Short mmCIF file of C-alpha atoms in Angstrom, two decimals:
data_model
loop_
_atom_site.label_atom_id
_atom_site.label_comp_id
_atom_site.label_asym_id
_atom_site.label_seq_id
_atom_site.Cartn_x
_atom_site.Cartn_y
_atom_site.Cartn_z
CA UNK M 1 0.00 0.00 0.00
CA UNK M 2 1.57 3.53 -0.68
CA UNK M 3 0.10 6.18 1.59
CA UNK M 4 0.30 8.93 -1.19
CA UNK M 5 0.40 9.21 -4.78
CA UNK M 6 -0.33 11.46 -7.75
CA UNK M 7 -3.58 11.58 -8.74
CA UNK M 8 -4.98 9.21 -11.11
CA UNK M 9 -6.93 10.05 -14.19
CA UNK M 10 -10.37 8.68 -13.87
CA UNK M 11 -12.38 11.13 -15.49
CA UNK M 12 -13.07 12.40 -19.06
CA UNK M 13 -9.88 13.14 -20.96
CA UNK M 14 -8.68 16.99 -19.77
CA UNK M 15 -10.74 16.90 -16.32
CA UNK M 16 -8.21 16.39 -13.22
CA UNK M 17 -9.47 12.82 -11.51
CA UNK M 18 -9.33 11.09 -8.65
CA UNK M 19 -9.80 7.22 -7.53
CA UNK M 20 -11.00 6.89 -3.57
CA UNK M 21 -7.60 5.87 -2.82
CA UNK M 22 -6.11 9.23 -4.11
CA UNK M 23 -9.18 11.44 -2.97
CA UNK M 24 -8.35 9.81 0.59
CA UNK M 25 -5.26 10.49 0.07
CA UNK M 26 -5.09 14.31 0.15
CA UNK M 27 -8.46 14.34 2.30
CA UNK M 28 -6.07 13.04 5.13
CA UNK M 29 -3.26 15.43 4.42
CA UNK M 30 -5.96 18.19 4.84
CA UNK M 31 -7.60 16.85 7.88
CA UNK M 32 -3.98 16.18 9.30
CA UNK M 33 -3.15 20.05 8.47
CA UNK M 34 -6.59 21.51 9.94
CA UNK M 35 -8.07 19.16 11.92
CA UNK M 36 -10.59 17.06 10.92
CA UNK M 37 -13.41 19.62 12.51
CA UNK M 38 -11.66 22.64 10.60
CA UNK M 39 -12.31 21.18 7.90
CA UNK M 40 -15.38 21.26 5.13
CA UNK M 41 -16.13 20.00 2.34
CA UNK M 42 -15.78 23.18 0.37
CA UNK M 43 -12.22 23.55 1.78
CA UNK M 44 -11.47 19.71 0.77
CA UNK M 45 -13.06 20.64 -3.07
CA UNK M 46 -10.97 23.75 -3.51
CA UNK M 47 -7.70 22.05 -1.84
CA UNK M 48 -8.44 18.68 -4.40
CA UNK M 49 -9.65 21.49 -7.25
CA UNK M 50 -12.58 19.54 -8.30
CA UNK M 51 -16.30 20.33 -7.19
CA UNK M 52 -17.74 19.40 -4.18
CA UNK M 53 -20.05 16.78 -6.36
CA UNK M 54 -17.49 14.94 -7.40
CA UNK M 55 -16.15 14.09 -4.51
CA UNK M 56 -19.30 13.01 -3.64
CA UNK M 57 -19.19 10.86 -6.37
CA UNK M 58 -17.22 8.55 -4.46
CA UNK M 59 -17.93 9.28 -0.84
CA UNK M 60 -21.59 10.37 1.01
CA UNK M 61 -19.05 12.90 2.72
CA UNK M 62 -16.57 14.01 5.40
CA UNK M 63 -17.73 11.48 7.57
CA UNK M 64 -17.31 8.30 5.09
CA UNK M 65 -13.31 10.04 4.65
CA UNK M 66 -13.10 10.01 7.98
CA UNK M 67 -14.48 6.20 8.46
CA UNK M 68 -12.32 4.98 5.71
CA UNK M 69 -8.81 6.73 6.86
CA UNK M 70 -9.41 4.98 10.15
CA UNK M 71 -10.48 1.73 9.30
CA UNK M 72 -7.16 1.85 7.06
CA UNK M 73 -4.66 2.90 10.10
CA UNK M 74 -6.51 0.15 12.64
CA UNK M 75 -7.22 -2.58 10.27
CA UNK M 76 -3.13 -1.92 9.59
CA UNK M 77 -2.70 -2.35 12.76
CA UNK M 78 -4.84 -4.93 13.91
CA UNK M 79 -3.70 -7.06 10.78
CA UNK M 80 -0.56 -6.97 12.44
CA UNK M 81 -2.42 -8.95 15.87
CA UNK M 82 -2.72 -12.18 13.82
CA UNK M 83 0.42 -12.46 12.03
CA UNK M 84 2.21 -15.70 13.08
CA UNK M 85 4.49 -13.63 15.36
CA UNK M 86 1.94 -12.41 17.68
CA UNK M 87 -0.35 -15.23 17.67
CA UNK M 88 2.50 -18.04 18.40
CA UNK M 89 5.90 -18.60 20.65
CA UNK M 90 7.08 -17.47 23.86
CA UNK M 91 4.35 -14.16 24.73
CA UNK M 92 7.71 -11.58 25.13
CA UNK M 93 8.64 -12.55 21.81
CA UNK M 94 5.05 -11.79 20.33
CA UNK M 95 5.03 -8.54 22.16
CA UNK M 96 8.69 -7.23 20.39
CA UNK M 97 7.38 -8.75 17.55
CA UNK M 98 4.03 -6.81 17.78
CA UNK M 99 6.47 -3.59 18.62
CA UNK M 100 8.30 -3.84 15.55
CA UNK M 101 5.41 -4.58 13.25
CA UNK M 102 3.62 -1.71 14.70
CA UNK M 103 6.79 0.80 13.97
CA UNK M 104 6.74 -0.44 10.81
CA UNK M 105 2.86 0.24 10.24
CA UNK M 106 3.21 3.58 11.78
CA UNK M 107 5.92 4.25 9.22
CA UNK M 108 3.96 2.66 6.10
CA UNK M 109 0.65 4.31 7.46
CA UNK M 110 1.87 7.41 8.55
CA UNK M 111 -0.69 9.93 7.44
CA UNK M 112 -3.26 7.49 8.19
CA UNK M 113 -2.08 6.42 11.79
CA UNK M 114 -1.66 10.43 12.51
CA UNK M 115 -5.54 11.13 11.96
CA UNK M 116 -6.22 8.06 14.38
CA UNK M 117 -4.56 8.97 17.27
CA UNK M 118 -6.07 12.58 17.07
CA UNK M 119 -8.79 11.37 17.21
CA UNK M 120 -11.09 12.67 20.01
CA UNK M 121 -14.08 11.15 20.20
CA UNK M 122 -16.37 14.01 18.98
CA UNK M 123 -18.74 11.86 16.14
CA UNK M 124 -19.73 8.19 16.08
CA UNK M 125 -17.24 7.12 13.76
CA UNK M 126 -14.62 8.93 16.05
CA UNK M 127 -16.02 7.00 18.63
CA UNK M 128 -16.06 3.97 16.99
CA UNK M 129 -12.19 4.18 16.33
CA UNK M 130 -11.62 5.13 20.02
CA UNK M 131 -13.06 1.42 20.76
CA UNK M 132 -11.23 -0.38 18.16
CA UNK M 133 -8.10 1.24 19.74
CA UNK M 134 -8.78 0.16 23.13
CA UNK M 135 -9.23 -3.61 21.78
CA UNK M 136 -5.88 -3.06 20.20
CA UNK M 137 -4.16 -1.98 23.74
CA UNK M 138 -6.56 -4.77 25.58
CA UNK M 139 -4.23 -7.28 23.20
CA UNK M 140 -1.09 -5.60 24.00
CA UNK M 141 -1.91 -5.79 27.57
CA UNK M 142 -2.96 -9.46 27.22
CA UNK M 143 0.82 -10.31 26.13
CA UNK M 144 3.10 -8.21 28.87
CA UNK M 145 0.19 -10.14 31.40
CA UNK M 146 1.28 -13.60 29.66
CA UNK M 147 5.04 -12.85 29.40
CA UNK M 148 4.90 -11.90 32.83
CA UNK M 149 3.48 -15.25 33.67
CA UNK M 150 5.76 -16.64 31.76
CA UNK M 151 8.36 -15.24 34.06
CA UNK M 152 10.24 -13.13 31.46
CA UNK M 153 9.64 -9.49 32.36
CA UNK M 154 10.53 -8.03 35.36
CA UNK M 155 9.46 -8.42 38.44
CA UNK M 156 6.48 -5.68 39.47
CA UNK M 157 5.76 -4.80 35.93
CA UNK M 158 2.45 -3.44 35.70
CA UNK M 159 0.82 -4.45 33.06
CA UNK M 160 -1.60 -1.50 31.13
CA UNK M 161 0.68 1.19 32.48
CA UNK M 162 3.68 -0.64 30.74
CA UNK M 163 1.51 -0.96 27.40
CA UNK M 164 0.86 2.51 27.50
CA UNK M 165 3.83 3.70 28.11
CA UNK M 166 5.43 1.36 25.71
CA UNK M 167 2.60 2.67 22.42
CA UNK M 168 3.27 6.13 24.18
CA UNK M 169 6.96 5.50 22.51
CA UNK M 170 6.00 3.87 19.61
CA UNK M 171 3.07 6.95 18.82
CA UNK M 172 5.18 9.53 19.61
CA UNK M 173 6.83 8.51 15.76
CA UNK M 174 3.81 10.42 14.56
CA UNK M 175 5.15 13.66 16.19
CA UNK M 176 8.72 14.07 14.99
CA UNK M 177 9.37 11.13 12.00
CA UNK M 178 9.91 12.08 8.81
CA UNK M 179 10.17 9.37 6.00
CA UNK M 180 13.68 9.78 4.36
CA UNK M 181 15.00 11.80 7.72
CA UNK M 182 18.31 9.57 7.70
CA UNK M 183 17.60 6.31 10.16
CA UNK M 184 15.87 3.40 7.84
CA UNK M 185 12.55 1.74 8.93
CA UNK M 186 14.72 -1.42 10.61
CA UNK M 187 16.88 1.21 12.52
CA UNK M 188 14.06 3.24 14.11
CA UNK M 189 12.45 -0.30 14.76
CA UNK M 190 15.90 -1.76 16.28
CA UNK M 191 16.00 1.50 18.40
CA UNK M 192 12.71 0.83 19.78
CA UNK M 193 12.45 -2.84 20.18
CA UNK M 194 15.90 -2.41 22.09
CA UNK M 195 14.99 0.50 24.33
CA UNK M 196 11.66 -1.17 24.85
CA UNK M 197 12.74 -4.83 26.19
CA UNK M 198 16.53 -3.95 26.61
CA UNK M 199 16.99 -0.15 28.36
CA UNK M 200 19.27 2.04 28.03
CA UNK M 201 21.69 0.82 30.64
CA UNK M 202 24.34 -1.34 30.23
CA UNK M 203 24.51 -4.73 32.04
CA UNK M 204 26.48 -5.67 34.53
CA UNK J 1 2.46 25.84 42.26
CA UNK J 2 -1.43 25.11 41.31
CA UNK J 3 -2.61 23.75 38.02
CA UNK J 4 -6.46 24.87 38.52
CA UNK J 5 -7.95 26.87 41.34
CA UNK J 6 -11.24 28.00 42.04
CA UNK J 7 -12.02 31.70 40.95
CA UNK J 8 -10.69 34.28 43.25
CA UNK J 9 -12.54 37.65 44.05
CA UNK J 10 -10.37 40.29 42.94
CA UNK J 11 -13.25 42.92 42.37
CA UNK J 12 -16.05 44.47 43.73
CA UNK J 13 -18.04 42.53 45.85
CA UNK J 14 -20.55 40.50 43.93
CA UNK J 15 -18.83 40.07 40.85
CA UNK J 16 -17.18 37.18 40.30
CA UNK J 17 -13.41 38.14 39.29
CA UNK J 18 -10.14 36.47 38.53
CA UNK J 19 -6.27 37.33 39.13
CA UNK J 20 -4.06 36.96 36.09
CA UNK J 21 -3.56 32.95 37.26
CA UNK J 22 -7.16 31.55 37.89
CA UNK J 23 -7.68 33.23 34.72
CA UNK J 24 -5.13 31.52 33.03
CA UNK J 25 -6.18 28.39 33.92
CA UNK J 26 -9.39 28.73 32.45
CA UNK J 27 -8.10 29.71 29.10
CA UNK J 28 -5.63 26.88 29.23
CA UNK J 29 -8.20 24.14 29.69
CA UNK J 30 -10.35 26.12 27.15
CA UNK J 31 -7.34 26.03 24.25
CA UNK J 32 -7.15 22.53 24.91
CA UNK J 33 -10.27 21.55 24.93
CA UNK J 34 -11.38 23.65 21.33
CA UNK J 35 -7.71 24.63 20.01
CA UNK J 36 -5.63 28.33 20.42
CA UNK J 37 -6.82 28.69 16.78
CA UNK J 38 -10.44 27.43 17.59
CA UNK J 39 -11.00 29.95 20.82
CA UNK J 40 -12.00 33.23 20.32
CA UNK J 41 -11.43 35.59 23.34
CA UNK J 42 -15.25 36.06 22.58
CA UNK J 43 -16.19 32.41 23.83
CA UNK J 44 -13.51 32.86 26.56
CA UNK J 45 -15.55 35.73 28.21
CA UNK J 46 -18.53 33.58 28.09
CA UNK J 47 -16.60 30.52 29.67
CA UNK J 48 -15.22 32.76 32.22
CA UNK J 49 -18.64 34.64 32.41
CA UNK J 50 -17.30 38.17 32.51
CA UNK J 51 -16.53 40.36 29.93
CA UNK J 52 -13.77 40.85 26.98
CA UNK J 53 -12.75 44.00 28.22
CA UNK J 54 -12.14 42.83 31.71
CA UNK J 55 -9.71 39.91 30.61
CA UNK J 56 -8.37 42.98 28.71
CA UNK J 57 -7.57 44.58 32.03
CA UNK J 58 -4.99 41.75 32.93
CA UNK J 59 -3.78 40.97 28.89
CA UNK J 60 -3.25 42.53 25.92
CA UNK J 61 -4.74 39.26 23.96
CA UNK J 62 -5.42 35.73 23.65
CA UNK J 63 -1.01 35.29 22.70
CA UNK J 64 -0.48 36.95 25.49
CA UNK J 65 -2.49 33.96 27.60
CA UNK J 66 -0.47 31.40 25.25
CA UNK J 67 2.34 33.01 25.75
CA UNK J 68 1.99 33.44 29.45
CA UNK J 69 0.78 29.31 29.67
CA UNK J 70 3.68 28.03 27.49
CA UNK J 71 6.37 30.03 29.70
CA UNK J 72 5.26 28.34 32.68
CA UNK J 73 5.10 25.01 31.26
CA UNK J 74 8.76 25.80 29.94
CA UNK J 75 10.21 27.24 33.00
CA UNK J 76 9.31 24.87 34.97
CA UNK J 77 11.01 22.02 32.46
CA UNK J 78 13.72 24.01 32.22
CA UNK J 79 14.42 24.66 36.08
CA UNK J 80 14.89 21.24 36.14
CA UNK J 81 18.13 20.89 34.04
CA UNK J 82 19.83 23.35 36.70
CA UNK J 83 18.95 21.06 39.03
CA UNK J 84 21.68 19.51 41.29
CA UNK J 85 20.94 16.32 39.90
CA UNK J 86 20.87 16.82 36.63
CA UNK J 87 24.44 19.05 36.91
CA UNK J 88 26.50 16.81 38.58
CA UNK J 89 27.26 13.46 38.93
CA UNK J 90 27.82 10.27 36.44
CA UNK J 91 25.62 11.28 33.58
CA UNK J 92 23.41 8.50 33.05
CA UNK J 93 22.53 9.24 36.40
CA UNK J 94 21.62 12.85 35.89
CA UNK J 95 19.50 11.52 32.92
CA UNK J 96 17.60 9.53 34.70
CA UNK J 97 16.92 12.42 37.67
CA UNK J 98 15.69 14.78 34.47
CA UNK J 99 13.12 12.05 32.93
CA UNK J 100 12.24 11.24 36.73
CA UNK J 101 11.55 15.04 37.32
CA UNK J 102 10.39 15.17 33.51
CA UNK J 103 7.74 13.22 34.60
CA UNK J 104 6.90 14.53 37.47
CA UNK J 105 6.31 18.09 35.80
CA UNK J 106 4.32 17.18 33.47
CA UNK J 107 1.81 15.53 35.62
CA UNK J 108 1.89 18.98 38.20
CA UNK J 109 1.67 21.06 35.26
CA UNK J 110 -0.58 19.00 32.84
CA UNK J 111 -2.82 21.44 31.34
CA UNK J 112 -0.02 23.81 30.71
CA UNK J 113 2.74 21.10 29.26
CA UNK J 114 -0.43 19.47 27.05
CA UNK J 115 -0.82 23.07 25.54
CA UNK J 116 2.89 23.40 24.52
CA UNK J 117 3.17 19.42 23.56
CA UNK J 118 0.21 21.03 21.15
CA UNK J 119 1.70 23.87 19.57
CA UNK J 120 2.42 23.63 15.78
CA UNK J 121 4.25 26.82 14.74
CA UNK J 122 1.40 29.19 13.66
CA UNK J 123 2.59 32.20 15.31
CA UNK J 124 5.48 34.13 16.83
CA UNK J 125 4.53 32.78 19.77
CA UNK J 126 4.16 29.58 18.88
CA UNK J 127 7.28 29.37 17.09
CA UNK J 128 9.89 30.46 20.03
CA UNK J 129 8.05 27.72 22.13
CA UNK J 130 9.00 25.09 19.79
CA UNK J 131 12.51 26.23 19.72
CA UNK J 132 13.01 26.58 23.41
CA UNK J 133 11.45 22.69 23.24
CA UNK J 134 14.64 21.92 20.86
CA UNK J 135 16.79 23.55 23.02
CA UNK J 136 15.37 21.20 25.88
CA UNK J 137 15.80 18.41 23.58
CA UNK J 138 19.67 18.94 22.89
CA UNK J 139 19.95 19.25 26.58
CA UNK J 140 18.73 15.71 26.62
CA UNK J 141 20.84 14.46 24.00
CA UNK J 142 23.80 15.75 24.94
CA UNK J 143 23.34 13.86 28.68
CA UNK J 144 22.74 10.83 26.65
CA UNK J 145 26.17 11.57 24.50
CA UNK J 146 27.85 12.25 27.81
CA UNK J 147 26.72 8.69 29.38
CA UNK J 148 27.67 6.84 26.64
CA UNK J 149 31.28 8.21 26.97
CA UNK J 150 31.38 7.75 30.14
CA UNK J 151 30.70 4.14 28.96
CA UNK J 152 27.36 3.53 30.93
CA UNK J 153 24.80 2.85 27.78
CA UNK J 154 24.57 -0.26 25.91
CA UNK J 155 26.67 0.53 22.61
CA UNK J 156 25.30 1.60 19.18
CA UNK J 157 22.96 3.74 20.99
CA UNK J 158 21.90 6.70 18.90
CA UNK J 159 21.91 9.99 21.21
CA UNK J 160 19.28 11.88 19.45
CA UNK J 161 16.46 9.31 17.89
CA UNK J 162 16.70 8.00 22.15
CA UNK J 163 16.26 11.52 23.17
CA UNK J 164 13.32 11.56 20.77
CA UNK J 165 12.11 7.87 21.80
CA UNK J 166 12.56 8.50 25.47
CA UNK J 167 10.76 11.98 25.85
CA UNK J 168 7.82 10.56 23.03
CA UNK J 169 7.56 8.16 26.09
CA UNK J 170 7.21 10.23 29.05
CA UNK J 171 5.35 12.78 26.70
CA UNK J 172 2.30 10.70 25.98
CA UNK J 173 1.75 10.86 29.70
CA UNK J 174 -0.45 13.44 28.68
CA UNK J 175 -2.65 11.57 26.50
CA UNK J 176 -3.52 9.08 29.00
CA UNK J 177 -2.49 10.53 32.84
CA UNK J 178 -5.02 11.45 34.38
CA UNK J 179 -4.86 12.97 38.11
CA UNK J 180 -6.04 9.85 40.98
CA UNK J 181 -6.43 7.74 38.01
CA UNK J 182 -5.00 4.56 40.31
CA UNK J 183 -1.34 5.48 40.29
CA UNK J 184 0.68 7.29 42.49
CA UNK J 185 2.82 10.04 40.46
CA UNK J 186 5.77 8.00 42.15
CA UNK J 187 4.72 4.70 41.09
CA UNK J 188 4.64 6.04 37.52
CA UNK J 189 8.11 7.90 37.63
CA UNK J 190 9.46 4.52 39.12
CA UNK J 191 7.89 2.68 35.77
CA UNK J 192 9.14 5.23 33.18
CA UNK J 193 12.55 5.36 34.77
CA UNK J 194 12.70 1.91 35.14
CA UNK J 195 11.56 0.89 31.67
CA UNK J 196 13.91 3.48 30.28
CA UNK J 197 16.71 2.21 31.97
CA UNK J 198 16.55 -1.86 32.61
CA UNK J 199 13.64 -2.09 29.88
CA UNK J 200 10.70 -4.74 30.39
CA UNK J 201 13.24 -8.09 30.31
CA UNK J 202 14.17 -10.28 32.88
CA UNK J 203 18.05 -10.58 33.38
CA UNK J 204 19.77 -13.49 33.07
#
């Protein structure tokens, strides 16, 4: 999946088109720039330079963007819940595996992922997304509660504060990473996976 | 120092007033609530039931309010690296007394740290806040530099994306903190310093 590209020509020959996955596209870069509130559909027409009708050609409006941007960042993410690596094997090794994937999909999804954690909870669909993230910190939970069982954390490790503050890290890539900034994907997700389950310290 | 307060009387009898501080507070929890860009001093006179011209009489705008709430979240983050601990000793120890009091700032100064986490760069305002936050930052980094000359972080540690990874840690406290919510504010500067520092695996 690319999270941006130049915009297809769907239309008549001459007329500037766009498929849904383009219109999304630049709908998120919008909402990302002005918030999702600040933003209407006359201000998404202008920014896209086609009429408002057309996009509602593809979409009943802001609200079905908004539905479809998230659904793309969690079912990214949630995809990542039943891969082999976080469904089998010792539960700390599905939790750095979940880590790593979900750098990686923050990274891949980056536009997408941004709108979903600014998400406040102000429509149904906003709502909706808030729930659907909670599942996805219930499973992360679930594995630090398992590994901990398993005797391979820490002693005294408590479990939802450690999850949070662990997708704390990994969400704060939305703030300050910029594709192409000099570290590769499999650097930033080395850094993290080692700060995460390693520290900072050295041993001994 | 107070995060919220209840109204003071400053002025006549019978009308409810506000010093420069309880007034602040308001507008604080009103920017983050709606947005700087999204709060007219219009709807802050209503929230604060009293007139325009009367918060007038303590500022000359609504930048002078952000300006005024993002220099106390910034002073008080940056009184920290003069510190004692965080100016002498083995450096990875005086990093780990500046996330430790990090931490502890934010959560007696939420309201005022979540508005400068917030800020984007809009205005003048805005703009010097972020680059006091860099210069913050670089104080980080270099104490992370410093410890791993001094040999006390694992090697192949990269001073600034931990800086970054570290702080997008203890930053998304204010997504999720919230005052009484279960945890002590000790208990959770134990759990960020010790996840920073001896991560979530078991030794051995």
């Amino acid at each position: 999946m690319t999270t941006a590209r130049a915009p297809r020509r769907t239309g008549q020959p001459g007329r500037p088109g766009y498929d849904l996955d383009s219109l999304l596209a630049v709908a998120v870069k919008v909402f990302n720039e002005r918030g999702y509130d600040g933003t209407s559909m006359e201000a998404l027409a202008q920014k896209l330079g086609i009429t408002k009708s057309s996009i509602y050609h593809h979409v009943s409006g802001k609200e079905e963007l908004l539905d479809l941007a998230l659904a793309r960042a969690l079912n990214a993410l949630f995809a990542v819940t039943t891969e082999a690596g976080a469904t089998s094997g010792p539960y700390l090794e599905r939790l750095e595996y979940l880590v790593r994937r979900s750098v990686e999909v923050l990274v891949a999804e980056l536009p997408y992922v941004t709108l979903l954690l600014r998400v406040r909870g102000n429509t149904k669909v906003e709502r909706a997304a808030l729930a659907r993230r909670r599942e996805f910190d219930d499973f992360v939970s679930m594995l630090v509660v398992e590994a901990a069982k398993e005797g391979d954390l820490r002693p005294g490790i408590d479990p939802a504060l450690t999850s949070r503050l662990v997708f704390g890290m990994v969400n704060s890539l939305i703030e300050w990473y910029r594709p192409r900034s000099g570290e590769s994907v499999r650097e930033l997700a080395d850094a993290v996976v080692e700060l995460t389950f390693d520290g900072l310290r050295r041993e001994g």
